[in-house]
Amino acid sequence: MLRSWRNLDRVCRSAYGPFAMARNIAVHGQTNRAQLEPMMLSDPTDCFPDRERCAVHSARNMMQIFSLKLAEVSVNTSSVQLYGYIAVRDCLDSLLNYIVNRSRDDPITVQQGSLIEMTGPKRGITMTSPVLVEFDMRIRKGEREEDDLQLIDGAIDCELTTTPLRPITNHINGDCGAVDITLALIPRAVEATIDVIISEVQTEFSLSLSSFVFVGGSHQGIELFCGIIGESCGLTRRYVIAVDKASWMHLMFNIGQKGSKIGDLEHHCRFKADIHGCTCRQIILEHASISLKVTWSIVR
């Protein structure tokens, strides 16, 4: 079951009775960032009989957030500047594992109906018990913070037994708009940490990077990056994805170059899910080099 609460700071403590992490949630002012890192068990020393046939470590139920979309906004303008956070709390450390976290000085510009770029989670989201999705997103209106508008504020209670096994979109209504969050429970999942480095950029180009994971009987996409890669900056990014252990994870690159007459180029890589280890790939383009490293681990 998904239960939504508005104005999280005014919710009584008893509302969080189902949560083992209740003593640490935001009603107590606990807004600390999650401390645990990804890849905690990518190279363990206690596997038996060995790492390839390990019977000590096993896949876990995990949550995957597939997308965030600015569904509605009350401001009569073509785009808005958003700041604030959307994060999850699970039973590993009960602290905020940010999916989005933007300061007022660094807002993201989004149009109604467009995706909100996800820069998290920092590590995989375990779902061996309920997960709390917490949010406080605002619309920047000008120089003064008191003029800003509240987009959404509250939390969603995601129960283990009733969170869907295929991606379902939840509509979060707020004071000045709404956000759609699409998520699913992935049973028997492992954590994939994707490190992407784009270097040796010779000319500016557009890049769309998506991951496709098997869930609910089909492959579902997660947009990881969509933007321009400049000559001077390149790109270094890390993404953490939950993947069904018995499946493959696919990465799709769509590359466009200004003035090109041959259209966008597509590159596709796939990686077999595992509980430990890593795999590296190199993609050499005419105008850049893309280095990929996928590290597999289980969440504790």
Coordinates of C-alpha atoms in Angstrom, one line a residue:
M1 CA 0.0 0.0 0.0
L2 CA 1.2 3.5 -0.8
R3 CA 0.1 6.1 1.9
S4 CA 0.8 9.7 1.2
W5 CA 1.2 12.4 3.9
R6 CA 1.4 16.1 3.3
N7 CA 3.4 18.6 5.5
L8 CA 5.7 16.0 6.9
D9 CA 7.0 18.1 9.8
R10 CA 3.5 18.3 11.2
V11 CA 2.7 14.6 11.1
C12 CA 2.5 12.9 14.5
R13 CA 5.0 10.3 15.3
S14 CA 2.4 7.6 15.7
A15 CA 1.7 7.8 11.9
Y16 CA 5.0 6.1 11.3
G17 CA 4.3 3.1 13.5
P18 CA 5.0 0.5 10.7
F19 CA 8.6 1.8 10.4
A20 CA 11.6 0.3 12.3
M21 CA 13.4 3.6 11.5
A22 CA 10.6 5.7 13.1
R23 CA 12.9 7.2 15.8
N24 CA 15.1 8.7 13.1
I25 CA 12.6 10.2 10.6
A26 CA 12.2 13.8 9.7
V27 CA 9.7 14.6 12.4
H28 CA 12.7 14.5 14.7
G29 CA 14.7 16.8 12.5
Q30 CA 16.8 14.0 11.1
T31 CA 17.7 15.2 7.6
N32 CA 21.2 13.7 7.4
R33 CA 22.5 12.2 4.2
A34 CA 22.8 8.4 4.0
Q35 CA 26.3 7.4 5.1
L36 CA 26.5 3.9 3.5
E37 CA 28.3 3.7 0.2
P38 CA 27.4 1.5 -2.9
M39 CA 29.5 -1.6 -3.8
M40 CA 29.8 -2.6 -0.1
L41 CA 30.0 -6.3 -1.0
S42 CA 31.4 -6.2 -4.6
D43 CA 34.6 -7.9 -3.5
P44 CA 34.0 -9.8 -0.2
T45 CA 36.5 -12.1 1.4
D46 CA 34.0 -14.5 3.1
C47 CA 32.4 -16.2 0.1
F48 CA 32.0 -19.9 0.2
P49 CA 33.0 -22.1 -1.5
D50 CA 34.3 -19.2 -3.7
R51 CA 33.2 -15.9 -5.2
E52 CA 31.8 -17.4 -8.4
R53 CA 29.7 -20.0 -6.5
C54 CA 29.1 -17.9 -3.4
A55 CA 26.4 -19.4 -1.1
V56 CA 27.0 -16.8 1.6
H57 CA 25.6 -13.7 -0.1
S58 CA 22.3 -13.6 -1.9
A59 CA 20.1 -11.2 -3.8
R60 CA 17.5 -9.1 -1.9
N61 CA 14.2 -7.3 -2.5
M62 CA 15.0 -3.8 -3.8
M63 CA 13.1 -0.7 -4.9
Q64 CA 13.8 1.0 -8.2
I65 CA 12.6 4.5 -9.0
F66 CA 12.2 4.6 -12.8
S67 CA 11.3 8.3 -13.3
L68 CA 10.2 11.6 -11.8
K69 CA 8.0 13.9 -13.9
L70 CA 6.7 17.4 -13.3
A71 CA 3.1 16.5 -14.1
E72 CA 1.4 19.7 -13.3
V73 CA 2.4 23.3 -12.3
S74 CA 0.1 26.2 -11.4
V75 CA 2.6 28.8 -12.6
N76 CA 1.6 30.3 -16.0
T77 CA 5.0 30.0 -17.6
S78 CA 6.8 27.7 -20.1
S79 CA 9.3 26.4 -17.5
V80 CA 9.9 26.7 -13.8
Q81 CA 13.0 26.5 -11.6
L82 CA 12.8 23.7 -9.0
Y83 CA 14.8 23.1 -5.9
G84 CA 14.6 20.9 -2.8
Y85 CA 14.7 17.1 -2.5
I86 CA 13.1 13.7 -3.1
A87 CA 14.7 11.0 -1.0
V88 CA 14.1 7.5 0.4
R89 CA 14.7 6.1 3.9
D90 CA 15.1 2.3 4.2
C91 CA 16.1 0.0 7.0
L92 CA 19.8 0.1 6.3
D93 CA 20.6 3.4 8.0
S94 CA 17.2 5.3 8.1
L95 CA 18.9 8.4 6.7
L96 CA 18.1 10.3 3.5
N97 CA 19.2 8.5 0.3
Y98 CA 18.7 11.4 -2.2
I99 CA 17.1 10.8 -5.6
V100 CA 17.0 14.6 -6.2
N101 CA 18.8 17.2 -4.1
R102 CA 19.1 20.8 -5.4
S103 CA 19.8 23.9 -3.4
R104 CA 18.0 27.2 -4.0
D105 CA 21.2 28.6 -5.6
D106 CA 21.3 25.7 -8.0
P107 CA 17.8 25.0 -9.2
I108 CA 16.9 22.7 -12.1
T109 CA 14.8 24.2 -15.0
V110 CA 11.9 21.9 -15.9
Q111 CA 8.9 22.2 -18.2
Q112 CA 5.5 20.8 -17.4
G113 CA 5.3 17.2 -18.6
S114 CA 9.1 16.8 -18.6
L115 CA 11.3 14.5 -16.6
I116 CA 13.1 15.7 -13.5
E117 CA 16.7 14.5 -13.7
M118 CA 17.5 12.0 -11.0
T119 CA 21.0 12.2 -9.6
G120 CA 20.6 9.4 -7.1
P121 CA 20.2 7.1 -5.2
K122 CA 23.6 7.1 -3.7
R123 CA 23.3 3.3 -3.0
G124 CA 20.8 0.6 -3.7
I125 CA 17.4 0.9 -1.9
T126 CA 16.7 -2.3 0.1
M127 CA 13.1 -3.3 0.5
T128 CA 13.2 -6.1 3.1
S129 CA 10.9 -3.8 5.1
P130 CA 8.8 -0.7 4.3
V131 CA 10.4 2.2 2.6
L132 CA 9.6 5.9 3.1
V133 CA 9.8 8.2 0.1
E134 CA 10.1 11.8 1.4
F135 CA 9.9 15.0 -0.5
D136 CA 10.0 18.8 -0.2
M137 CA 10.2 20.5 -3.7
R138 CA 9.7 24.2 -4.3
I139 CA 9.4 26.6 -7.2
R140 CA 11.8 29.5 -7.2
K141 CA 10.0 32.7 -8.1
G142 CA 12.7 35.4 -7.8
E143 CA 15.4 36.7 -5.6
R144 CA 13.5 36.4 -2.3
E145 CA 12.9 32.9 -0.8
E146 CA 9.6 34.1 0.8
D147 CA 8.2 34.5 -2.7
D148 CA 8.8 30.9 -3.6
L149 CA 6.0 28.4 -4.0
Q150 CA 5.6 24.9 -2.5
L151 CA 5.4 22.3 -5.2
I152 CA 5.1 19.1 -3.1
D153 CA 5.8 18.4 0.6
G154 CA 5.2 15.1 2.5
A155 CA 6.0 11.4 2.2
I156 CA 4.8 8.1 0.7
D157 CA 4.7 4.9 2.7
C158 CA 5.7 2.0 0.4
E159 CA 4.8 -1.4 2.0
L160 CA 6.7 -4.5 1.0
T161 CA 3.8 -6.7 0.5
T162 CA 1.8 -4.3 -1.7
T163 CA 4.4 -2.4 -3.7
P164 CA 3.9 -3.6 -7.3
L165 CA 6.3 -5.9 -9.1
R166 CA 6.0 -3.8 -12.3
P167 CA 6.5 0.0 -12.6
I168 CA 3.4 1.9 -11.4
T169 CA 3.1 5.7 -11.5
N170 CA 2.0 7.5 -8.3
H171 CA 0.6 11.0 -8.7
I172 CA 1.7 13.3 -5.9
N173 CA -0.5 16.4 -5.6
G174 CA 0.9 19.5 -4.0
D175 CA 0.0 23.1 -3.3
C176 CA 1.2 24.4 -6.6
G177 CA 1.4 21.4 -8.9
A178 CA 2.1 17.7 -8.9
V179 CA 4.9 15.2 -9.5
D180 CA 4.5 11.7 -10.9
I181 CA 6.9 9.1 -9.4
T182 CA 7.2 5.7 -11.1
L183 CA 8.6 2.9 -9.0
A184 CA 8.5 -0.9 -8.5
L185 CA 9.7 -3.6 -6.2
I186 CA 12.3 -5.8 -7.8
P187 CA 12.6 -9.2 -6.0
R188 CA 15.9 -11.1 -5.9
A189 CA 17.8 -8.0 -7.0
V190 CA 21.4 -6.9 -7.0
E191 CA 23.0 -3.5 -7.0
A192 CA 24.6 -2.3 -10.2
T193 CA 26.9 0.8 -9.8
I194 CA 27.5 2.3 -13.3
D195 CA 30.5 4.6 -13.6
V196 CA 30.6 6.6 -16.8
I197 CA 33.5 8.7 -17.9
I198 CA 33.5 10.7 -21.2
S199 CA 36.8 12.1 -22.2
E200 CA 38.9 13.2 -25.2
V201 CA 36.0 15.3 -26.4
Q202 CA 36.9 17.0 -29.7
T203 CA 33.6 18.6 -30.5
E204 CA 30.3 19.3 -28.7
F205 CA 27.6 16.6 -29.0
S206 CA 24.3 15.7 -27.4
L207 CA 24.0 12.5 -25.4
S208 CA 21.1 10.5 -24.1
L209 CA 21.9 7.6 -21.8
S210 CA 19.3 5.1 -20.6
S211 CA 19.4 1.9 -18.7
F212 CA 17.0 -0.9 -19.3
V213 CA 16.2 -3.5 -16.6
F214 CA 13.9 -6.5 -16.6
V215 CA 11.0 -6.1 -14.3
G216 CA 7.4 -7.3 -14.4
G217 CA 7.9 -9.5 -17.5
S218 CA 9.5 -6.8 -19.7
H219 CA 12.5 -4.4 -20.0
Q220 CA 11.8 -1.0 -18.6
G221 CA 13.9 2.1 -19.3
I222 CA 15.5 4.6 -16.8
E223 CA 16.8 7.8 -18.3
L224 CA 20.2 8.4 -16.7
F225 CA 21.4 11.5 -18.6
C226 CA 20.1 13.7 -21.4
G227 CA 22.1 16.8 -22.3
I228 CA 25.1 18.4 -24.1
I229 CA 28.7 17.2 -23.7
G230 CA 31.0 20.2 -24.2
E231 CA 34.6 20.2 -25.5
S232 CA 36.1 21.4 -22.3
C233 CA 34.2 19.5 -19.6
G234 CA 33.4 15.9 -20.7
L235 CA 31.4 13.9 -18.2
T236 CA 31.9 11.9 -15.1
R237 CA 28.8 10.3 -13.5
R238 CA 27.8 7.5 -11.3
Y239 CA 24.4 5.8 -11.3
V240 CA 23.1 3.0 -9.0
I241 CA 20.4 0.7 -10.3
A242 CA 18.5 -2.4 -8.9
V243 CA 18.7 -5.3 -11.4
D244 CA 17.0 -8.7 -11.3
K245 CA 19.9 -11.2 -10.6
A246 CA 18.6 -13.6 -13.3
S247 CA 18.6 -10.9 -16.0
W248 CA 20.8 -8.6 -18.1
M249 CA 21.1 -4.9 -17.7
H250 CA 21.2 -2.9 -21.0
L251 CA 22.8 0.5 -21.5
M252 CA 21.7 2.5 -24.6
F253 CA 23.7 5.6 -25.8
N254 CA 22.1 7.9 -28.3
I255 CA 24.7 10.4 -29.7
G256 CA 24.0 13.4 -31.9
Q257 CA 26.5 15.8 -33.4
K258 CA 25.9 19.3 -34.7
G259 CA 25.9 19.5 -38.4
S260 CA 26.1 15.7 -38.9
K261 CA 24.3 14.4 -42.0
I262 CA 24.2 10.8 -40.8
G263 CA 21.8 11.3 -37.9
D264 CA 22.1 10.2 -34.4
L265 CA 24.4 7.2 -33.5
E266 CA 23.3 4.5 -31.2
H267 CA 25.5 2.3 -29.1
H268 CA 24.2 -0.6 -27.0
C269 CA 26.0 -2.6 -24.2
R270 CA 24.6 -5.3 -22.0
F271 CA 25.9 -6.7 -18.7
K272 CA 24.9 -10.0 -17.0
A273 CA 23.8 -9.4 -13.5
D274 CA 25.9 -10.9 -10.7
I275 CA 26.2 -10.7 -6.9
H276 CA 29.9 -9.7 -7.0
G277 CA 32.6 -8.4 -9.3
C278 CA 32.8 -5.8 -12.1
T279 CA 32.9 -5.4 -15.9
C280 CA 34.6 -2.6 -17.9
R281 CA 33.8 -1.5 -21.5
Q282 CA 35.3 1.1 -23.7
I283 CA 33.5 2.9 -26.6
I284 CA 35.7 4.9 -29.0
L285 CA 33.8 7.5 -30.9
E286 CA 35.1 9.8 -33.7
H287 CA 34.9 12.8 -31.3
A288 CA 35.1 11.3 -27.8
S289 CA 35.9 8.2 -25.7
I290 CA 33.4 6.6 -23.3
S291 CA 34.6 4.4 -20.4
L292 CA 32.1 2.2 -18.6
K293 CA 32.5 0.3 -15.4
V294 CA 29.6 -1.7 -13.9
T295 CA 30.2 -3.0 -10.4
W296 CA 27.9 -5.7 -8.9
S297 CA 27.1 -6.0 -5.3
I298 CA 24.3 -7.1 -3.0
V299 CA 22.8 -4.7 -0.4
R300 CA 23.1 -5.7 3.2

